[in-house]
mmCIF file of N, CA, C and O in Angstrom:
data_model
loop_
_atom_site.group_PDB
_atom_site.id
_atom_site.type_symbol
_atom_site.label_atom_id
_atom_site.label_comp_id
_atom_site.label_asym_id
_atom_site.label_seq_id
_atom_site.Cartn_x
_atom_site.Cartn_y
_atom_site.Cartn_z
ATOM 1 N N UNK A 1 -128.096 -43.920 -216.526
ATOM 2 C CA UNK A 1 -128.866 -43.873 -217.754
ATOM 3 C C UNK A 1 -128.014 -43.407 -218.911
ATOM 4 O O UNK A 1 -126.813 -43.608 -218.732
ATOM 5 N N UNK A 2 -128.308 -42.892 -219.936
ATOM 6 C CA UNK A 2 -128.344 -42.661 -221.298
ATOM 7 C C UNK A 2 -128.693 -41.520 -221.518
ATOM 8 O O UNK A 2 -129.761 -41.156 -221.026
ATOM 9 N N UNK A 3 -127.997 -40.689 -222.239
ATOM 10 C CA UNK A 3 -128.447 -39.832 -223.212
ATOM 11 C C UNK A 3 -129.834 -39.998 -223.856
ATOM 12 O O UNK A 3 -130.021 -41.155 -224.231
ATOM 13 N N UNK A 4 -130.878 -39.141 -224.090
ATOM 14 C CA UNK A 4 -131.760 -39.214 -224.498
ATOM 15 C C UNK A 4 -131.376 -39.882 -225.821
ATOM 16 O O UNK A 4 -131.396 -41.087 -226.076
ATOM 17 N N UNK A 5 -131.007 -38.817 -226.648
ATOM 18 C CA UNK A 5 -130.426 -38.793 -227.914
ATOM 19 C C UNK A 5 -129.280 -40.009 -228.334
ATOM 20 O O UNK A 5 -128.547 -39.927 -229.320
ATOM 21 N N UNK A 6 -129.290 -40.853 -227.616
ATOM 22 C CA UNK A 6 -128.457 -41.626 -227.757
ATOM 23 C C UNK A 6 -129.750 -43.226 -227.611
ATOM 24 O O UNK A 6 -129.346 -44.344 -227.929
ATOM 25 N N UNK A 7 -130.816 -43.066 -227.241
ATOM 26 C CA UNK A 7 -131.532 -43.927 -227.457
ATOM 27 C C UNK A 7 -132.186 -44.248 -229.024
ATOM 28 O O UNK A 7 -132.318 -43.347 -229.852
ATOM 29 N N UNK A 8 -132.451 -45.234 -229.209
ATOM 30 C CA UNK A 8 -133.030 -45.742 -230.651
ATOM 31 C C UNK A 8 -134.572 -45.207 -230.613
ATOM 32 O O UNK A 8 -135.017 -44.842 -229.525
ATOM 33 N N UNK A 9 -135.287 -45.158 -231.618
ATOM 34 C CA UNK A 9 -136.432 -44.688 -231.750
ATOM 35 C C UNK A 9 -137.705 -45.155 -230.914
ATOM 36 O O UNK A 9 -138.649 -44.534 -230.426
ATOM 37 N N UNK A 10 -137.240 -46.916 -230.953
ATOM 38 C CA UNK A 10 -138.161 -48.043 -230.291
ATOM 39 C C UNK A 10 -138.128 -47.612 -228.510
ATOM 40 O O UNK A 10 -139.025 -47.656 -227.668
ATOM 41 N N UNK A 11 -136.576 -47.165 -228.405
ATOM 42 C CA UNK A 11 -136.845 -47.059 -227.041
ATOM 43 C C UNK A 11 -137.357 -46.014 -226.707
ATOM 44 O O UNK A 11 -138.293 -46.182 -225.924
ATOM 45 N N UNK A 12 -137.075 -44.644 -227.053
ATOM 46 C CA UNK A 12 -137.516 -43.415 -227.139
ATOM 47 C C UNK A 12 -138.810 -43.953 -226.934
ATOM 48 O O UNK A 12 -139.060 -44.501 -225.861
ATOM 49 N N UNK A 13 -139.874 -43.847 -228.041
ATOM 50 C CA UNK A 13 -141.483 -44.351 -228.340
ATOM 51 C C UNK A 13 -142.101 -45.047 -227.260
ATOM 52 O O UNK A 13 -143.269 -44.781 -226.976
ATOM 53 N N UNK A 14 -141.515 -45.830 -226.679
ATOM 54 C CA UNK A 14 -141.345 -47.010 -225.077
ATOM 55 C C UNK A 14 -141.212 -46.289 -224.050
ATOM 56 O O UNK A 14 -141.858 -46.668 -223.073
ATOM 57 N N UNK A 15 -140.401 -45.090 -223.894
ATOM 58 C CA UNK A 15 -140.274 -44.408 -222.467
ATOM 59 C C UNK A 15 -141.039 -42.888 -222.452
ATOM 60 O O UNK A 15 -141.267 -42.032 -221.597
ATOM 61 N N UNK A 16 -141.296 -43.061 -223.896
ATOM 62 C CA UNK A 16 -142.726 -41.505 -223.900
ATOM 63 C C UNK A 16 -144.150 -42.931 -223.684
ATOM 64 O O UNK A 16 -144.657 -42.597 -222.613
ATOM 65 N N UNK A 17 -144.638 -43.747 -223.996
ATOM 66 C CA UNK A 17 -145.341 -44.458 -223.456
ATOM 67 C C UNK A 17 -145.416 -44.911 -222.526
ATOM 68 O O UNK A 17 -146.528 -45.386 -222.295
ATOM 69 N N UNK A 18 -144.400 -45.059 -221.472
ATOM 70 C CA UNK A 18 -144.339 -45.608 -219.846
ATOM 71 C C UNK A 18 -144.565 -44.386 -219.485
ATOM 72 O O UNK A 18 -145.483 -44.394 -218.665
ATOM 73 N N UNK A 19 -144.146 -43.230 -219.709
ATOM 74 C CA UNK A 19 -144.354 -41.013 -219.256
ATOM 75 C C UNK A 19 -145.968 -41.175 -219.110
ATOM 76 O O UNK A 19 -146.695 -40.979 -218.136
ATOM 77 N N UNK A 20 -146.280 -41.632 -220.514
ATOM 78 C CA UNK A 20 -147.924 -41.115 -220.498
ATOM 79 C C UNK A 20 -149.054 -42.564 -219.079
ATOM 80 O O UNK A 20 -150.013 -42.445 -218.316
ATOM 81 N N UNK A 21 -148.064 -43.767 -219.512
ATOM 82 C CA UNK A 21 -149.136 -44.566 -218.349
ATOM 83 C C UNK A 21 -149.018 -43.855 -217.045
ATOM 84 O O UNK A 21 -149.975 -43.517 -216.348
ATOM 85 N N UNK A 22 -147.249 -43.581 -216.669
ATOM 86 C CA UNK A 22 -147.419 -43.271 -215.335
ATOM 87 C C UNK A 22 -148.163 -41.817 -215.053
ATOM 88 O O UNK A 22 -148.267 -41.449 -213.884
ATOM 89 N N UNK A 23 -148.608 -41.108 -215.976
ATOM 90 C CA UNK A 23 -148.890 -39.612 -215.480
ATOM 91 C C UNK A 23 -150.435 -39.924 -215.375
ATOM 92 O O UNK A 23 -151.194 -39.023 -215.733
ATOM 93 N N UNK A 24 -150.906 -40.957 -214.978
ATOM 94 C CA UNK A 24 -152.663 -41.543 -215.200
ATOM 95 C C UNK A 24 -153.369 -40.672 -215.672
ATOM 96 O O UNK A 24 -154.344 -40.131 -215.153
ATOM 97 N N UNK A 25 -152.729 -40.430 -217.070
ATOM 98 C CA UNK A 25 -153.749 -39.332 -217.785
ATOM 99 C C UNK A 25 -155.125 -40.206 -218.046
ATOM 100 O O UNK A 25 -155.179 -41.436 -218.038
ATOM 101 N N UNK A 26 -156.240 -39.289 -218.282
ATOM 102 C CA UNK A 26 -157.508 -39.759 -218.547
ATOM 103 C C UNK A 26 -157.201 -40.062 -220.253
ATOM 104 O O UNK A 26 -157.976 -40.925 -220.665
ATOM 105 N N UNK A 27 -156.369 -39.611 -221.189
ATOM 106 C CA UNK A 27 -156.360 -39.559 -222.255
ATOM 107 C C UNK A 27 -155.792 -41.296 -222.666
ATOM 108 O O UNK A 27 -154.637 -41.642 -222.417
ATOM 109 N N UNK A 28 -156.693 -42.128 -223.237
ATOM 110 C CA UNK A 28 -156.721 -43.555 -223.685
ATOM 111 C C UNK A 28 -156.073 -43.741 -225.060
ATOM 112 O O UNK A 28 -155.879 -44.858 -225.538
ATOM 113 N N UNK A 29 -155.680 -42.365 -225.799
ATOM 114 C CA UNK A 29 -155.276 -42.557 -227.211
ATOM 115 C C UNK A 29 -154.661 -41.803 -227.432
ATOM 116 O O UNK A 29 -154.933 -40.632 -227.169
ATOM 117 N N UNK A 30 -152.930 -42.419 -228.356
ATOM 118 C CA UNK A 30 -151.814 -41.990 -228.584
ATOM 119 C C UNK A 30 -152.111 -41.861 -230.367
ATOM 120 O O UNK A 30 -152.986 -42.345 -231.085
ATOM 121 N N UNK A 31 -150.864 -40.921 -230.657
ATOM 122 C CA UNK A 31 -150.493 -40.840 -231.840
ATOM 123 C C UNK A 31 -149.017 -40.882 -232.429
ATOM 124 O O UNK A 31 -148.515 -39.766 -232.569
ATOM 125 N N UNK A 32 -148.304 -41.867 -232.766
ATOM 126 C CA UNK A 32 -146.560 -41.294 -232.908
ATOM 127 C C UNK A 32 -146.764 -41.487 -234.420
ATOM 128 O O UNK A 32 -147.590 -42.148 -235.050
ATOM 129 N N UNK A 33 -145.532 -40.535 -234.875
ATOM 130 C CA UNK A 33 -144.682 -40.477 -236.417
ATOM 131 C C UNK A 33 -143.942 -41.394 -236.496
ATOM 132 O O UNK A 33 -143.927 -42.136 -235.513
ATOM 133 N N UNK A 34 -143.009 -41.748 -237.688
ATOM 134 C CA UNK A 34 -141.557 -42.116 -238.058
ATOM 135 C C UNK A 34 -141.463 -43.773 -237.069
ATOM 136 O O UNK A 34 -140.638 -44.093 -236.213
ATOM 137 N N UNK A 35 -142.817 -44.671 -237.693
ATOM 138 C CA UNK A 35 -143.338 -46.153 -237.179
ATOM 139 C C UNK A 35 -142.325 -46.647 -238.085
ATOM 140 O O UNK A 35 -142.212 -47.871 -238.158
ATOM 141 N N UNK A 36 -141.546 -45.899 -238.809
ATOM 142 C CA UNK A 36 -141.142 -46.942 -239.861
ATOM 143 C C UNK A 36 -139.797 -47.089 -238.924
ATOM 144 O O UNK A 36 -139.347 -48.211 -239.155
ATOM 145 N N UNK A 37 -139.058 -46.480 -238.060
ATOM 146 C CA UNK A 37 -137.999 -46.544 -237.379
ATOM 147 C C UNK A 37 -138.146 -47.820 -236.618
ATOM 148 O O UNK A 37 -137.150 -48.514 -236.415
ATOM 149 N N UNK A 38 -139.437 -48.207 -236.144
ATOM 150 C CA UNK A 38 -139.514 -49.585 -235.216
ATOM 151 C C UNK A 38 -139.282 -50.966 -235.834
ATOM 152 O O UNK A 38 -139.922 -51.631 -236.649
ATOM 153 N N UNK A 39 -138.338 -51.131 -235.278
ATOM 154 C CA UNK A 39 -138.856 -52.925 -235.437
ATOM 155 C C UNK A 39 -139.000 -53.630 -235.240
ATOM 156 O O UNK A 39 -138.609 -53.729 -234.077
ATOM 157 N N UNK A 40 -139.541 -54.879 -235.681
ATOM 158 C CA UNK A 40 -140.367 -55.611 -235.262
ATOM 159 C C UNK A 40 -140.321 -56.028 -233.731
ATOM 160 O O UNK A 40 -141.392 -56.431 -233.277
ATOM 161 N N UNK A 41 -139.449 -55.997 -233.041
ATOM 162 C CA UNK A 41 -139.316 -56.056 -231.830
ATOM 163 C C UNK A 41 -140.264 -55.284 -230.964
ATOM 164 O O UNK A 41 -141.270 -55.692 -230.382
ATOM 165 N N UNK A 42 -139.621 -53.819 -231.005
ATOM 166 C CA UNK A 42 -139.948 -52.552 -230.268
ATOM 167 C C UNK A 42 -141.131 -52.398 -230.935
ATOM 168 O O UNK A 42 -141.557 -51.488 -230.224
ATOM 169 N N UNK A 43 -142.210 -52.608 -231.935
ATOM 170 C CA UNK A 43 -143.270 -52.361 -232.685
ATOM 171 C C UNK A 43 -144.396 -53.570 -231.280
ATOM 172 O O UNK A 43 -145.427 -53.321 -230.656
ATOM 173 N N UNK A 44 -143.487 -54.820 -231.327
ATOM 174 C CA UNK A 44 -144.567 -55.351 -230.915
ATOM 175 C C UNK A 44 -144.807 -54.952 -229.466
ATOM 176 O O UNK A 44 -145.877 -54.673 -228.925
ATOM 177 N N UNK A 45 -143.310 -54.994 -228.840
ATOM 178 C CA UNK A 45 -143.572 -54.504 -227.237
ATOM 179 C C UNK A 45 -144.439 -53.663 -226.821
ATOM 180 O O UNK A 45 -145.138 -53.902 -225.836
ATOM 181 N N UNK A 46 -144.548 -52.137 -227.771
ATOM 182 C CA UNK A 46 -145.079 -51.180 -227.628
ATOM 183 C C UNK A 46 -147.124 -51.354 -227.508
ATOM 184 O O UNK A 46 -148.008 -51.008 -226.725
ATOM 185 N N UNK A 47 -146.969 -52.371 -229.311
ATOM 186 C CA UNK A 47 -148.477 -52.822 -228.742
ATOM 187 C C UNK A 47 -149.112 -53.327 -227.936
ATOM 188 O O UNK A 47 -150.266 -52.976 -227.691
ATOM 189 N N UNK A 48 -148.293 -54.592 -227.134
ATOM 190 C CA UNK A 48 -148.264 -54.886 -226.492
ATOM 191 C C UNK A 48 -148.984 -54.253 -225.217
ATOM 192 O O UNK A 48 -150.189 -54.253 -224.966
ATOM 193 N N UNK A 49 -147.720 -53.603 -224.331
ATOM 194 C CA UNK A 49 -148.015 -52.242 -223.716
ATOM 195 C C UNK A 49 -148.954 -51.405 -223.662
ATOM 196 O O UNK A 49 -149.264 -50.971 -222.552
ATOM 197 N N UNK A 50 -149.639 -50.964 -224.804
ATOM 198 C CA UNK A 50 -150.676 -50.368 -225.261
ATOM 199 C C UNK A 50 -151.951 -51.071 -225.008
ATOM 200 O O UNK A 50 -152.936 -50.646 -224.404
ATOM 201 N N UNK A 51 -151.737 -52.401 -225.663
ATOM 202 C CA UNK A 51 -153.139 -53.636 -225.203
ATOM 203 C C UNK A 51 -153.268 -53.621 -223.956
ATOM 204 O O UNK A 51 -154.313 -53.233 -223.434
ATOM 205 N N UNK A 52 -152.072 -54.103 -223.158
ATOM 206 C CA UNK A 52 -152.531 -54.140 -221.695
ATOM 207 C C UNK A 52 -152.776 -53.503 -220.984
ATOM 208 O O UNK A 52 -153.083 -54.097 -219.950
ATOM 209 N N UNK A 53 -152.855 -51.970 -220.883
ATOM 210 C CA UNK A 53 -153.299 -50.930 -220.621
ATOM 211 C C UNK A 53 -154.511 -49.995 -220.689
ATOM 212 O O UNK A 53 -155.030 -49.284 -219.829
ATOM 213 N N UNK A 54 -154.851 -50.251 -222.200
ATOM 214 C CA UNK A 54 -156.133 -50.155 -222.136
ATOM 215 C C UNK A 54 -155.957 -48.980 -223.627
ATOM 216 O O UNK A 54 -156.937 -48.771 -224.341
ATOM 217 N N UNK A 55 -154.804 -48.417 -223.869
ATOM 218 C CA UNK A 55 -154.328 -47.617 -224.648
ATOM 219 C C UNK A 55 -154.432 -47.799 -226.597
ATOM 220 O O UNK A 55 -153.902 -48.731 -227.201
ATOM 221 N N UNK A 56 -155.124 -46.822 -227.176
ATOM 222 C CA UNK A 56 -155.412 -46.860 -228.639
ATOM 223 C C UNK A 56 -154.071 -46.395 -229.012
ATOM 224 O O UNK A 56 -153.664 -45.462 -228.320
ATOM 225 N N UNK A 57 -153.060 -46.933 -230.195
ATOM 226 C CA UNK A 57 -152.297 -46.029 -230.640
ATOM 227 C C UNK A 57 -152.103 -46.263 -231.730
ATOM 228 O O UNK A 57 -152.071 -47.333 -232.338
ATOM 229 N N UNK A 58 -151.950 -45.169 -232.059
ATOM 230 C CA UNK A 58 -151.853 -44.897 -233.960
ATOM 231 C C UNK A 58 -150.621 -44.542 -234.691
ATOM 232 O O UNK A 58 -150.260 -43.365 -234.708
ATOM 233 N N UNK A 59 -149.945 -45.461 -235.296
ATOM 234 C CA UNK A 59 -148.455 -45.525 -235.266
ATOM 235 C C UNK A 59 -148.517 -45.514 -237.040
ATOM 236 O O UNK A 59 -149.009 -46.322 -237.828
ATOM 237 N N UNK A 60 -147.485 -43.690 -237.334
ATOM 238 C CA UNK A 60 -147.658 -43.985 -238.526
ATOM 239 C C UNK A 60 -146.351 -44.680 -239.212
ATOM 240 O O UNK A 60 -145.193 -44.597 -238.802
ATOM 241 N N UNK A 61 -146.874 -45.463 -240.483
ATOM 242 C CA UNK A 61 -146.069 -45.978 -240.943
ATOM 243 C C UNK A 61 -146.344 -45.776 -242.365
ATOM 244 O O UNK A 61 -147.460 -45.437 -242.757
ATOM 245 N N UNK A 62 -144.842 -46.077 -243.545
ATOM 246 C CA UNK A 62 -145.150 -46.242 -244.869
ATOM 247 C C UNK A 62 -145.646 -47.588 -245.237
ATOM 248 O O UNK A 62 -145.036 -48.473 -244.636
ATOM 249 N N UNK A 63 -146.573 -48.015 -246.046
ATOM 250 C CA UNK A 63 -146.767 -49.223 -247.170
ATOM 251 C C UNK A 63 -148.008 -50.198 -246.796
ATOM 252 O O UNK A 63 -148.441 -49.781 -245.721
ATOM 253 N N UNK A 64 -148.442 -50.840 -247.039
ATOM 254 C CA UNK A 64 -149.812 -51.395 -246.565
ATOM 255 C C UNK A 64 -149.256 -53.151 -245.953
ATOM 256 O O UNK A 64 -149.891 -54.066 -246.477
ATOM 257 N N UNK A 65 -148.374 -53.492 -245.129
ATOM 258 C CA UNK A 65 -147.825 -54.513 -244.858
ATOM 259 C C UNK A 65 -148.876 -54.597 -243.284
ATOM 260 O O UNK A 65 -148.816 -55.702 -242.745
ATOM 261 N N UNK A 66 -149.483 -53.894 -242.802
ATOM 262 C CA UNK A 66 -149.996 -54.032 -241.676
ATOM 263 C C UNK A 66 -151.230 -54.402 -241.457
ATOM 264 O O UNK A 66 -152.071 -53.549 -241.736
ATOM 265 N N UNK A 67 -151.712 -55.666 -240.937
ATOM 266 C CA UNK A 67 -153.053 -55.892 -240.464
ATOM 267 C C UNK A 67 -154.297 -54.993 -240.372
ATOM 268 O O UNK A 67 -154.963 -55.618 -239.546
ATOM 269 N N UNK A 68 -154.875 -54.133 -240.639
ATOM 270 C CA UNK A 68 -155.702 -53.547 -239.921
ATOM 271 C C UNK A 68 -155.575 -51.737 -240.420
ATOM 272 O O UNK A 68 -156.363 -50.847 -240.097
ATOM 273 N N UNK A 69 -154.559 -51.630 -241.123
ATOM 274 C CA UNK A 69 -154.108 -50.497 -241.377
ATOM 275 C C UNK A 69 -155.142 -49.991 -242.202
ATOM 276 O O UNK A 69 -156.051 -50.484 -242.869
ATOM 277 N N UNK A 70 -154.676 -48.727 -241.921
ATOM 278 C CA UNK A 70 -156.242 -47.006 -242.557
ATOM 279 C C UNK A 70 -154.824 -46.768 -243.718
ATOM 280 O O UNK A 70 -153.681 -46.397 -243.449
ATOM 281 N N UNK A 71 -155.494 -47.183 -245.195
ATOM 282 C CA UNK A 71 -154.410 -46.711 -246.196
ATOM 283 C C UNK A 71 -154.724 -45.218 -246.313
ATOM 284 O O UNK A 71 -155.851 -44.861 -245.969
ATOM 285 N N UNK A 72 -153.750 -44.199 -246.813
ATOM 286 C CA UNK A 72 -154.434 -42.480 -246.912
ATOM 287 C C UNK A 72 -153.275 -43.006 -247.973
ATOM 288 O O UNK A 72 -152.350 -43.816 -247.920
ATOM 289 N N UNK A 73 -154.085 -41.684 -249.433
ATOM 290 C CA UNK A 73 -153.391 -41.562 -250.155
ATOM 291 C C UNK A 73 -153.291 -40.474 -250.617
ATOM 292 O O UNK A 73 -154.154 -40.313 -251.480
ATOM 293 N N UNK A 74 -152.547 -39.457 -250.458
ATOM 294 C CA UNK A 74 -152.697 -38.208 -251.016
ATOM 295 C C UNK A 74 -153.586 -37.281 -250.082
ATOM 296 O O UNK A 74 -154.347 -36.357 -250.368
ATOM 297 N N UNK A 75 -153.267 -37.785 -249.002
ATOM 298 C CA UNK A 75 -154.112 -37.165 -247.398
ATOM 299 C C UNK A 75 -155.800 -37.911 -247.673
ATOM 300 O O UNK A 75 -156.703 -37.503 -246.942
ATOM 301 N N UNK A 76 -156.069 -38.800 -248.557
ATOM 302 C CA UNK A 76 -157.533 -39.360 -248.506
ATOM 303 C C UNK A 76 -158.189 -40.660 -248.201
ATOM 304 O O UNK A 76 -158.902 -41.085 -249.110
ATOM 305 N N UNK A 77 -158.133 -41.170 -247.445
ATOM 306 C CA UNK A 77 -158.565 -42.393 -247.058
ATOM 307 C C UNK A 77 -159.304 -43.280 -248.419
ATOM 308 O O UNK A 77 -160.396 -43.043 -248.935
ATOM 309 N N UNK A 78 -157.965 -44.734 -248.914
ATOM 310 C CA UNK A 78 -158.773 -45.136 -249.566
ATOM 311 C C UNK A 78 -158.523 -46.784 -249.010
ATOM 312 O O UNK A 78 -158.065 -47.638 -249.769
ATOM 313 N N UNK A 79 -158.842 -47.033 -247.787
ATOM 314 C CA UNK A 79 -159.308 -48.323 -247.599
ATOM 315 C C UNK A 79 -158.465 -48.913 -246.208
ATOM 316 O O UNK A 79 -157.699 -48.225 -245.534
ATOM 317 N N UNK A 80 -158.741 -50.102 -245.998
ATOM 318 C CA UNK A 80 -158.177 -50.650 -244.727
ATOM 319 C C UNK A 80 -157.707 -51.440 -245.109
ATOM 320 O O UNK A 80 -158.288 -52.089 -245.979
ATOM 321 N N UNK A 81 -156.414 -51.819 -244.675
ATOM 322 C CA UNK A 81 -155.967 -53.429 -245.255
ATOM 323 C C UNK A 81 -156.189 -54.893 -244.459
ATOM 324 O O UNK A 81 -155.822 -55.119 -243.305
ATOM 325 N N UNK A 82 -156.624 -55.488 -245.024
ATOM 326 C CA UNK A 82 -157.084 -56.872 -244.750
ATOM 327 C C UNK A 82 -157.668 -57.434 -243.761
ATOM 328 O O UNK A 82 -157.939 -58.633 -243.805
#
């Protein structure tokens, strides 16, 4: 293997998500930071992953480019995008 710290963010985010399937937690919903590090690759795998599992996750990111996204502005929810 690898250095932790020597992995990219996407993979990091990917092998704390394979941690949480294999530990069959009862808990169905994730939360990660620093979404803006993924891309488009590792963004989709992860949902992916998440869909087929059964798993909610809430991946934050900057700017309103995302389907479905909860805009907060100033910590206040002002809308969903598209």
């Amino acid at each position: 293997g690898r250095p932790w710290m020597a992995a990219s963010a996407g993979e990091r985010l990917r092998v704390a998500i394979e941690v949480l399937f294999a530990s069959k937690s009862q808990l169905r919903v994730a939360w990660t930071r620093d979404g803006d590090r993924l891309d488009d690759e590792n963004l989709a795998a992860i949902i992916e992953a998440c869909d087929a599992r059964g798993l909610q996750l809430f991946i934050e990111r900057t700017g309103v480019r995302d389907p479905g996204a909860l805009v907060l502005e100033n910590g206040i929810a002002k809308g969903i995008v598209g």
